[in-house]
Coordinates of C-alpha atoms in Angstrom, one line a residue:
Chain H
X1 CA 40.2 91.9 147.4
X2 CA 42.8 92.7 150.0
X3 CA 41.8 96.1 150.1
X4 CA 38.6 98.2 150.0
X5 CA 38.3 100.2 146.8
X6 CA 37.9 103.2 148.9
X7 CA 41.3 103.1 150.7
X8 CA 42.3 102.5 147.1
X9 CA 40.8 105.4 145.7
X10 CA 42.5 107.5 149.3
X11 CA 46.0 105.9 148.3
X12 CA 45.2 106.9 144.6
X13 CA 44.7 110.5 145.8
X14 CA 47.4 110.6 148.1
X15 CA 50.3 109.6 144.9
X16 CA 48.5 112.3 142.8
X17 CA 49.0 115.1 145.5
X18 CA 52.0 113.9 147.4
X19 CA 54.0 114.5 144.1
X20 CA 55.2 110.9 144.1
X21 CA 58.4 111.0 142.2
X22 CA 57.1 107.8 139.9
X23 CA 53.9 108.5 139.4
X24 CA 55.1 111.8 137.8
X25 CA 57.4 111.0 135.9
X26 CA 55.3 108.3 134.3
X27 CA 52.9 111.1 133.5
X28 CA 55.8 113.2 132.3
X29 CA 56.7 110.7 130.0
X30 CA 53.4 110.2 128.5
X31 CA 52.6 114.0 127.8
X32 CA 56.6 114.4 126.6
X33 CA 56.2 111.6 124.0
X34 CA 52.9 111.8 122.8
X35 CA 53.4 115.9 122.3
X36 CA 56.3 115.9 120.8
X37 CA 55.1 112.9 118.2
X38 CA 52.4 115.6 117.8
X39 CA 54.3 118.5 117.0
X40 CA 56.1 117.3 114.4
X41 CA 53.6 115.5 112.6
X42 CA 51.2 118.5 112.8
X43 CA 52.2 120.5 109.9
X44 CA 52.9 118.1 107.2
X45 CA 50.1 116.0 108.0
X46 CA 47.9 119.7 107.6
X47 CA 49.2 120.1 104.8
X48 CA 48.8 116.8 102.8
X49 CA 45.3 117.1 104.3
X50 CA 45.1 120.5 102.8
X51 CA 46.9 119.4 99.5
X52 CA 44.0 116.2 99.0
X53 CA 41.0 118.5 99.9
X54 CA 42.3 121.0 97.1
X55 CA 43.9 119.6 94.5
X56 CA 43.3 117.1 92.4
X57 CA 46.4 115.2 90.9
X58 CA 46.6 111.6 89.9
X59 CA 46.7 108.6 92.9
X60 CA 44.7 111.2 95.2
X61 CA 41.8 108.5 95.8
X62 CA 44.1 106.3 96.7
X63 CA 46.4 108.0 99.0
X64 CA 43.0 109.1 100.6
X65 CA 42.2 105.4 101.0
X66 CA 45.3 104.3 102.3
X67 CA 45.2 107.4 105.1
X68 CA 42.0 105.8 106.0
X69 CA 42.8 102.5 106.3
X70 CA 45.7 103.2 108.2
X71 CA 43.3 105.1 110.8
X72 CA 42.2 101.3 111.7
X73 CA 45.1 99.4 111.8
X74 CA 45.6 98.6 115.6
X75 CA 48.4 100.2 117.7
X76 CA 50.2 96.4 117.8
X77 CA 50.6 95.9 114.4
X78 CA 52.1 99.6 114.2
X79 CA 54.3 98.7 116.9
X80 CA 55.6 95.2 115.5
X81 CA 57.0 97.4 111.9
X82 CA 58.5 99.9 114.3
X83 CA 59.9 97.5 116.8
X84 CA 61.3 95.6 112.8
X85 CA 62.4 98.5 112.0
X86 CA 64.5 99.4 114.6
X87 CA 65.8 96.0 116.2
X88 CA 69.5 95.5 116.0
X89 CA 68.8 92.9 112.7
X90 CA 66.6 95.6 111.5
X91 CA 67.1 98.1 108.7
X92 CA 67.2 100.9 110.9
X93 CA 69.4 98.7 113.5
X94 CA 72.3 101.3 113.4
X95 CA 69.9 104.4 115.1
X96 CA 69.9 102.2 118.6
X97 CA 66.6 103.6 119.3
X98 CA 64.5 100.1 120.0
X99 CA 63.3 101.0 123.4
X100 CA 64.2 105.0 123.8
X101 CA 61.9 107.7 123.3
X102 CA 62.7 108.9 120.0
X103 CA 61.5 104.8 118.9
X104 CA 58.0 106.0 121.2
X105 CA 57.9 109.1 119.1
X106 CA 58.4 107.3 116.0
X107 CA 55.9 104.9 116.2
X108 CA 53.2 107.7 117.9
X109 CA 53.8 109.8 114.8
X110 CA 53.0 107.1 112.6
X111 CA 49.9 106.4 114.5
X112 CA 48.3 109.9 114.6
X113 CA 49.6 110.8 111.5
X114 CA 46.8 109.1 109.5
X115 CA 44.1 110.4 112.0
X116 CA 46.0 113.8 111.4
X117 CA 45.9 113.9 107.4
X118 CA 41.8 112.1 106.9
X119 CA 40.5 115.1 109.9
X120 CA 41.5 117.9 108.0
X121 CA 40.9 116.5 104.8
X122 CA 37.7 116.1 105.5
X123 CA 37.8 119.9 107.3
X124 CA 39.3 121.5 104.3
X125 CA 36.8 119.7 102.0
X126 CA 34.0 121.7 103.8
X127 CA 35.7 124.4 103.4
X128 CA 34.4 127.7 101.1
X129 CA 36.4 127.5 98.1
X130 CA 35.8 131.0 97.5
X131 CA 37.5 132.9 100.2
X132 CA 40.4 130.7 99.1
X133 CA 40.4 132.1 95.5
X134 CA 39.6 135.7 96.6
X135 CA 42.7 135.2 98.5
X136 CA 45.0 134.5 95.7
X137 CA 43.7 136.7 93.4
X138 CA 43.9 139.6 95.9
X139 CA 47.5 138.7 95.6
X140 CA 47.9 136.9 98.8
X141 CA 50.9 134.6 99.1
X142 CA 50.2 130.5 99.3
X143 CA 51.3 130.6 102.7
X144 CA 49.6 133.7 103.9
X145 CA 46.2 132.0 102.1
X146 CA 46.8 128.3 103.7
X147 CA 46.7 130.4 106.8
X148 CA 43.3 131.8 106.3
X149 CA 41.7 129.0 105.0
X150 CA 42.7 127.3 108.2
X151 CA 41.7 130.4 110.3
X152 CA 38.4 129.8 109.0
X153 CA 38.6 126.3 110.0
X154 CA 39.7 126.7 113.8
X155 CA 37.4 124.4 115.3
X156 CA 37.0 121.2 113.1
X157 CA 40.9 121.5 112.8
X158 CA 41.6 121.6 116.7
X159 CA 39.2 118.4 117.0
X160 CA 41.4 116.4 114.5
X161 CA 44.1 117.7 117.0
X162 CA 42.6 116.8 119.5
X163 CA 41.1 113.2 118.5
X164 CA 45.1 112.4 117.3
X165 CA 46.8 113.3 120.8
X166 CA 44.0 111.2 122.4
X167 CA 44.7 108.4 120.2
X168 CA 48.6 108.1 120.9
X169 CA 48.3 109.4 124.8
X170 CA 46.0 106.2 125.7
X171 CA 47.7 103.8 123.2
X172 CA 49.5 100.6 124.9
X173 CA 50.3 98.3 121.8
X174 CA 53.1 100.5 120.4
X175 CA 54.3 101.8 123.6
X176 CA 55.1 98.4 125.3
X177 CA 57.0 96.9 122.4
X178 CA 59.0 99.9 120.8
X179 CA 59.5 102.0 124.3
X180 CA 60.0 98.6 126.5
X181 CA 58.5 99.9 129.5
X182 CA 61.8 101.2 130.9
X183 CA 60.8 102.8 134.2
X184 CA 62.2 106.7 134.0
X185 CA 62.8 106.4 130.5
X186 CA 59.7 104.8 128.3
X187 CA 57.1 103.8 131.1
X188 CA 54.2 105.9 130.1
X189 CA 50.5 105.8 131.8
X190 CA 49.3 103.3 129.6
X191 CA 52.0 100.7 129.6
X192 CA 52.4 101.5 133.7
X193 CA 48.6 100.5 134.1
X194 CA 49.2 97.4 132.3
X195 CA 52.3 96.2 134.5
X196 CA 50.6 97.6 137.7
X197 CA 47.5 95.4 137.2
X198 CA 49.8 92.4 136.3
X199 CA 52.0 93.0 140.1
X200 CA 48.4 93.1 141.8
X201 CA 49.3 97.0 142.8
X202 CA 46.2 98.9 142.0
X203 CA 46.5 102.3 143.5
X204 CA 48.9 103.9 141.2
X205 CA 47.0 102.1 138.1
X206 CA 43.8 103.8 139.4
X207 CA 46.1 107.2 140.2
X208 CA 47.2 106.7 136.6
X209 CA 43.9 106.4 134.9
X210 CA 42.4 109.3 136.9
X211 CA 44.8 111.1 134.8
X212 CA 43.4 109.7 131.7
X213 CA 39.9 110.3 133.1
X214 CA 40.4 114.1 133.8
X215 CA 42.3 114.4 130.1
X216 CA 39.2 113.1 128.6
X217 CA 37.0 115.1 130.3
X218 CA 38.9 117.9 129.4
X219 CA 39.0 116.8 125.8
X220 CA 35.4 116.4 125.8
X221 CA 34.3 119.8 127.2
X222 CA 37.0 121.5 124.8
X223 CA 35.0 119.3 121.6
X224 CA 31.6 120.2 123.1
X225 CA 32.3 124.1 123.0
X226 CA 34.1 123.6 119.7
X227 CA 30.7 121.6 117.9
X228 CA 28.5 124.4 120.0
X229 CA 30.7 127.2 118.5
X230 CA 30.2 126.0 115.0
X231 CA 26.6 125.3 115.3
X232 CA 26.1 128.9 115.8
X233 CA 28.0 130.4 113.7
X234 CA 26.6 128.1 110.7
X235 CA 23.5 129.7 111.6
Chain J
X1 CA 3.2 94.0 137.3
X2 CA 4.1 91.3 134.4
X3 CA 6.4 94.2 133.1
X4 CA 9.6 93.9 130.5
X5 CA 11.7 93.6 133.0
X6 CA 10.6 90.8 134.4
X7 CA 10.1 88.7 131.6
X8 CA 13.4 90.2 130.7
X9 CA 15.5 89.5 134.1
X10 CA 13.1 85.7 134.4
X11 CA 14.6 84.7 130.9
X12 CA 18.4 86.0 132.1
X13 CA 18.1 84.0 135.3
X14 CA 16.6 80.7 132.7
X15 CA 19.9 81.9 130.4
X16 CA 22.0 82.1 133.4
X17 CA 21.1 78.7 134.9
X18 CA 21.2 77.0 131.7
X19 CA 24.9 77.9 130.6
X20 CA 26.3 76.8 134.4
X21 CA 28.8 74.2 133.7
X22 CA 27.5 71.2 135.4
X23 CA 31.4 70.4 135.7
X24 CA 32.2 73.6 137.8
X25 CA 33.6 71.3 140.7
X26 CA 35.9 70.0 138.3
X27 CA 38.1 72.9 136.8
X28 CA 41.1 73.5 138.8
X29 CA 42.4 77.2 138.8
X30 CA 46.1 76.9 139.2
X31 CA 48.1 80.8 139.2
X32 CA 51.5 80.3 138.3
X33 CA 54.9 81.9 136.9
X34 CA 56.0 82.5 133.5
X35 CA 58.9 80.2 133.5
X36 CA 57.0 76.9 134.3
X37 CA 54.1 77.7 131.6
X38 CA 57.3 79.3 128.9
X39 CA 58.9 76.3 129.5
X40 CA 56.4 74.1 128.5
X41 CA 56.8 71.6 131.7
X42 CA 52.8 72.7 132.3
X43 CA 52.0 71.2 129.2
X44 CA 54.0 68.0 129.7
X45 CA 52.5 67.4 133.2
X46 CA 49.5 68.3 133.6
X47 CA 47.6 66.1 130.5
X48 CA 48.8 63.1 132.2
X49 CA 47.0 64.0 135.4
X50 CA 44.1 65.0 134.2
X51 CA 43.9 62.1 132.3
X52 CA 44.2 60.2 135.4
X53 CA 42.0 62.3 137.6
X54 CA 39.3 63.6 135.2
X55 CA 39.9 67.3 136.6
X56 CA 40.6 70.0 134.2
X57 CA 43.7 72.7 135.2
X58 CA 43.3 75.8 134.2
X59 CA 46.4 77.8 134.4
X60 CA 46.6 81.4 134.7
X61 CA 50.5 82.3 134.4
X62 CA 51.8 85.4 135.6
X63 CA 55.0 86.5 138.2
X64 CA 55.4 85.1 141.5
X65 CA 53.8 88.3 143.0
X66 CA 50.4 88.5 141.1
X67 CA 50.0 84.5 141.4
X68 CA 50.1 85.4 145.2
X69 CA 48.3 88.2 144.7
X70 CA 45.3 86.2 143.1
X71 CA 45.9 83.1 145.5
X72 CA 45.5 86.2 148.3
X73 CA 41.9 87.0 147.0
X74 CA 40.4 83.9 146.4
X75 CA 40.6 84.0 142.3
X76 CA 42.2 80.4 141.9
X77 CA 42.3 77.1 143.8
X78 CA 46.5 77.0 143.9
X79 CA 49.8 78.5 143.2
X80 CA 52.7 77.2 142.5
X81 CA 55.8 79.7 142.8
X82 CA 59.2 80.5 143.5
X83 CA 60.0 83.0 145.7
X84 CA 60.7 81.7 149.3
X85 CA 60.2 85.2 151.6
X86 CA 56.3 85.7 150.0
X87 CA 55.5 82.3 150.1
X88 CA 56.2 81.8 154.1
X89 CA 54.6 84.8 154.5
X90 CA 51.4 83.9 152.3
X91 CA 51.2 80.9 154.5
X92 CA 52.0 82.7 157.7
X93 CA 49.1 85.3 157.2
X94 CA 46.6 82.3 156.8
X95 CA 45.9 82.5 153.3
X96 CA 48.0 79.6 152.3
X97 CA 48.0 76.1 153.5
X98 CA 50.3 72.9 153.2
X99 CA 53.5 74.6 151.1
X100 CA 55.0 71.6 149.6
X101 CA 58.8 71.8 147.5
X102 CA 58.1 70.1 144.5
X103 CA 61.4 71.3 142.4
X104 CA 63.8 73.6 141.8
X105 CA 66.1 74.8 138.6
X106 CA 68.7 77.6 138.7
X107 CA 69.2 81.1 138.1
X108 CA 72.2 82.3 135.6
X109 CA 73.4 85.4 134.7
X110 CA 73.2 86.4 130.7
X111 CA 75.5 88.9 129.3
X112 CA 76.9 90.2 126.3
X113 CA 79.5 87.7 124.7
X114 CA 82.6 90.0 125.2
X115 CA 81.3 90.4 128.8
X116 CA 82.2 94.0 129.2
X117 CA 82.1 94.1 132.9
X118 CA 84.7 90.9 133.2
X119 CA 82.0 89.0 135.4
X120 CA 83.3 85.5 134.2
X121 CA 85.2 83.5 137.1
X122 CA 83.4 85.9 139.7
X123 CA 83.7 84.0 142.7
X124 CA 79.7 84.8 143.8
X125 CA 76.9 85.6 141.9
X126 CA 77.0 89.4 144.4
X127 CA 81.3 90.0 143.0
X128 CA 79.5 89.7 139.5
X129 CA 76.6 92.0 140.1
X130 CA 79.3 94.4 142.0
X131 CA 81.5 94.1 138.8
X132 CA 78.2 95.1 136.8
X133 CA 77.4 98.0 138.8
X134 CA 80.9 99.2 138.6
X135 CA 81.1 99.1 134.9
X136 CA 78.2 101.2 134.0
X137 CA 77.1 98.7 131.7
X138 CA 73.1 97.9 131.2
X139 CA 71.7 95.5 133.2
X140 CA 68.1 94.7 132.2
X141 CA 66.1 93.9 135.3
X142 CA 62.3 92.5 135.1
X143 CA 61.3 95.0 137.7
X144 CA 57.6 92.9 137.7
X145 CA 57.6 91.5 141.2
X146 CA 58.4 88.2 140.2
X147 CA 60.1 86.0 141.8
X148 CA 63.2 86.0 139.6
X149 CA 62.9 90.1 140.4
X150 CA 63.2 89.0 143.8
X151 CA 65.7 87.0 143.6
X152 CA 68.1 90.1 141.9
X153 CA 66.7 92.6 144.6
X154 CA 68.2 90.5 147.2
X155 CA 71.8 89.6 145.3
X156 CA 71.7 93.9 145.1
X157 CA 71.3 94.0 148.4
X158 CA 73.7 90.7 149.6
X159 CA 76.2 93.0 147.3
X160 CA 76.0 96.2 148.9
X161 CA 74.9 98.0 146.1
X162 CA 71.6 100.7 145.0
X163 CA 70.0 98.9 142.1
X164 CA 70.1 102.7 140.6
X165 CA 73.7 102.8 138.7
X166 CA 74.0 104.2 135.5
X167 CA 73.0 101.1 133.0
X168 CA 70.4 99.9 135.5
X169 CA 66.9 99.1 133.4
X170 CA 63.5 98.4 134.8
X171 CA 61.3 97.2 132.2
X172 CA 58.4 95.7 133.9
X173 CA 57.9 92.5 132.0
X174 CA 57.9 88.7 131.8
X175 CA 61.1 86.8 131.4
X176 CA 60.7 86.3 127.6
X177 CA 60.2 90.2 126.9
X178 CA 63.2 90.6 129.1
X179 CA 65.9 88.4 127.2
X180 CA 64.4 89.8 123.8
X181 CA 65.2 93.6 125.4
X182 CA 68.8 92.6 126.7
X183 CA 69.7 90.9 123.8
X184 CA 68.8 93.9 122.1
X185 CA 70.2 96.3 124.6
X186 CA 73.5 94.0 124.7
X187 CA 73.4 94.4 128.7
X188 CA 73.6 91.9 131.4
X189 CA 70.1 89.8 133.2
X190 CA 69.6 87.5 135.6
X191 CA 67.3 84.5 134.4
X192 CA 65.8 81.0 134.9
X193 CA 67.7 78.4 133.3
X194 CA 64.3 77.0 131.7
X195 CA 63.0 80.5 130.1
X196 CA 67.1 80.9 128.7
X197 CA 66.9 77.5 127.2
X198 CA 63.9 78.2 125.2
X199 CA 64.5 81.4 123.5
X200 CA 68.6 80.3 123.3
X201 CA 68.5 80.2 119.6
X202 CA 67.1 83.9 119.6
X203 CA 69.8 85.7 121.6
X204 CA 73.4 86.7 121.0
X205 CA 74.3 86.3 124.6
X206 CA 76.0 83.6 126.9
X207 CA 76.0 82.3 130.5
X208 CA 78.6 84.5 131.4
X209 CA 78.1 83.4 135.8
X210 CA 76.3 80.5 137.2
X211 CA 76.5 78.3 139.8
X212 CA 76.2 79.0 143.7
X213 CA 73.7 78.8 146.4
X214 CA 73.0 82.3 145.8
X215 CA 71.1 81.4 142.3
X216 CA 69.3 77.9 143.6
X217 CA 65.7 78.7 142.7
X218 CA 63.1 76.0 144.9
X219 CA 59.6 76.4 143.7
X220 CA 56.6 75.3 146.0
X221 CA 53.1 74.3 145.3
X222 CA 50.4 76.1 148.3
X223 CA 47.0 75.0 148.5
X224 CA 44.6 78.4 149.6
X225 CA 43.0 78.5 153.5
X226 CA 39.8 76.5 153.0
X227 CA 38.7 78.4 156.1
X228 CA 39.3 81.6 154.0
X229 CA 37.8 80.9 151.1
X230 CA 35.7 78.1 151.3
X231 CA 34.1 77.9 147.9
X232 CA 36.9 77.0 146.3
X233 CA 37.6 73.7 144.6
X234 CA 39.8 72.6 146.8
X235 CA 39.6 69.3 146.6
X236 CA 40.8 69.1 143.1
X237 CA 43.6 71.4 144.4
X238 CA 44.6 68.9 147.0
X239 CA 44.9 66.1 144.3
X240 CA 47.3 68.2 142.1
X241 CA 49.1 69.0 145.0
X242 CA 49.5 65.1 145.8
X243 CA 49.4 64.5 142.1
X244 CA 53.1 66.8 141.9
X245 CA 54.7 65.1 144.9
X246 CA 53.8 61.5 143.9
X247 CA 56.5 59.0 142.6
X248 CA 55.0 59.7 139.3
X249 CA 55.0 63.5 139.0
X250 CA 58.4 63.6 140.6
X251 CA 59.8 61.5 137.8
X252 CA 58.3 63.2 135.2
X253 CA 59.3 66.4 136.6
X254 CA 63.0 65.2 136.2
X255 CA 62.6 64.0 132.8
X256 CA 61.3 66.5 131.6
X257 CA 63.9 68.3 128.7
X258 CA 63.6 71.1 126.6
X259 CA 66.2 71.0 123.7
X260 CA 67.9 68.1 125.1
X261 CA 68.2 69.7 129.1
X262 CA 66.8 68.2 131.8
X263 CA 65.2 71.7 132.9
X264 CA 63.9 71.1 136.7
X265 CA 65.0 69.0 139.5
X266 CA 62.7 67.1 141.2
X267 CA 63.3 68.1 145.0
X268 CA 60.1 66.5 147.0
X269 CA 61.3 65.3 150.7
X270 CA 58.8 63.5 152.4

């Protein structure tokens, strides 16, 4: 090594809290993308969830085993049918969104999707049935009762949230091959650690996963208190 | 005192010893570019001479900058790159030795087929990047460190121009990613003849500059300091070094074709 890893770990630092205009942006990125794939995934995903825990209709047990095979496809193979998808040969050619955010967001949603719909399936099925159908026949709306039931269910509900955002937020695969690593424009965390590493510069790839490190951590506290809080209220 | 652990880390050590290659002095590391392992020249040189030498090459292909980069901290045994201004200055802060030219190909300019920004007939490869820049139109950029990224930085700067127009792309990958993305993008790249050739039959794009002294592209073979790092196998390095400039590699250098071009130039001056 050229360098010590402690001056690389001072040089880390100094990116992080010297604003450095690419560092940020790269982090800017990432949180943009994988949010926004999020968001709108969120509340249909819920709901199919909520829709497989509750009602039984014909092609249910496979749907369920589709969402959870899907959880295990890897991040590549995702990205390969978006990047098919979208190329200019591609049945989706005409959008021009191989390597732009909105291909990103595409192929995130379809990555935390599945994670989405089998976590809250598996929340609503532990759900009390009973408060549901109090609800309704106390004249509650669907809506108004959807929103109970997942009242009740605050906690296993955020960690599905929480176990999809981690999911697409440290994913590489899809990123590199539908976002192209465009520096402004699709280089998130992940795919800027990869080419980093490649050039031999490891300070902003060590300023980069700190990010990741602290997010985790983060995560991890917010899931500890979440599992605590249920424990005790089970009781 | 005759604990797990000892049992444990005396049958590790047994473990350890037993799976050492015996033939450890004979593996050459060799870190190289993209565009001599895409290319496929690697893989119709280096057979014959380890045929000849009973070494085996192992290469680790990257950009110019990591190949340095590992050739800086003692990972592999050789490089062989292609971006003048590092090499001399690999050699000059001791950690390369004996830089040898062993060939060089050319760099050409890619664009869409209608050539938007009217770079055909530019009379340097810098009034054709200038005539890019102008136009707004993308121009995909490797943006790795490579030598080839290198190589654009300078025409940029030769040309007077901030490589931060509206249209300018920095995609951080090899030279094959690259010409997939332009293609794609329908913008404008600057590429290796060799990695162009190959993936020709994918891309709806043509030469539309080449030529000059601007786009010559020399690549050198450097052995690494022995003084610096002296467990490395450097004799084997030394004999694929000799091995390149010999009457034989040089000749196989030049006929080596890939789709019916002769690819690389042999250039060794004694």
């Amino acid at each position: 090594m050229s360098q010590s890893w402690f001056e690389l770990i001072q040089q880390a630092l100094g990116l992080l809290f010297s604003l450095d205009k690419d560092l940020w942006s790269i982090i800017w990125v990432s949180f943009g993308v994988s949010l926004a794939a999020l968001l709108i995934t969120l509340i249909p995903s819920m709901l199919l969830g909520f829709v497989l825990a509750f009602k039984q209709f014909p092609g249910r047990h496979f749907v369920l085993n589709l969402v959870q095979t899907l959880q295990s496809i890897p991040t590549v193979v995702i990205g390969l049918l978006v990047y098919l998808l979208l190329t200019r040969m591609g049945p989706l050619g005409d959008l021009r969104w191989l390597f732009t955010q909105q291909g990103m967001i595409l192929g995130q949603m379809l990555i935390c999707a599945p994670v989405l719909i089998a976590m809250s399936q598996a929340a609503f099925t532990s759900a009390d049935k009973r408060a549901w159908e109090t609800a309704l026949t106390l004249g509650a709306s669907l809506p108004r009762a959807i929103l109970m039931v997942s009242g009740e269910l605050r906690g296993p509900l955020l960690l599905a949230v929480i176990a999809a955002f981690s999911r697409i937020v440290t994913e590489v695969g899809c990123s590199m091959m539908v976002g192209g690593n465009i520096e402004y424009v699709t280089r998130n965390i992940p795919t800027a650690i990869a080419l980093e590493t490649s050039k031999g510069d490891f300070a902003q790839a060590i300023a980069l996963g700190l990010v990741l490190l602290f997010l985790a951590i983060i995560m991890n506290f917010a899931l500890g208190n979440l599992r605590g809080k249920n424990q005790v209220r089970s009781h | 005192m005759f604990n797990t652990k000892h049992i444990l880390g005396a049958a590790l050590t047994a473990t350890l010893l037993s799976i050492t290659p015996v033939q450890a002095e004979e593996v050459i590391k060799l870190a190289t570019t993209t565009s001599t392992e895409n290319s496929g020249l690697l893989k119709e040189l280096l057979p014959t001479f380890e045929a000849q030498s009973g070494y085996k090459v192992q290469v680790i292909a990257t950009g110019t900058g990591k190949a340095l980069a590992l050739g800086r901290q003692g990972d592999v045994d050789l490089v062989m790159t292609h971006a003048p201004a590092a090499e001399a200055k690999f050699v000059e802060e001791g950690y390369g030795s004996e830089p040898r030219g062993i060939m060089e190909n050319d760099f050409v300019v890619l664009g869409p087929k209608n050539d938007p920004a009217k770079i055909k007939g530019s009379a340097s490869a810098e009034e054709a990047f200038g005539k890019i820049a102008a136009a707004g139109v993308p121009f995909i950029s490797r943006g790795d460190d490579s030598g080839t990224h290198k190589k654009e930085l300078k025409i940029w700067q030769a040309a007077n121009v901030k490589p931060e127009f509206k249209g300018y792309t920095s995609v951080g990958q090899g030279m094959g990613k690259t010409l997939l993305m332009t293609n794609e993008l329908q913008g404008y790249t600057l590429t290796d003849r060799g990695t162009y050739i190959a993936y020709k039959g994918k891309l709806d794009l043509d030469v539309d500059f080449e030529g000059g002294a601007t786009l010559a592209n020399p690549y050198q073979v450097i052995l690494i300091n022995s003084a610096k790092y002296p467990n490395l196998n450097h004799k084997g390095a030394k004999a694929l070094s000799d091995w390149l400039i010999s009457a034989e590699g040089q000749k196989m250098i030049n006929d080596f074709k890939v789709q019916g071009e002769q690819l690389f130039k042999a250039t060794y001056r004694q």
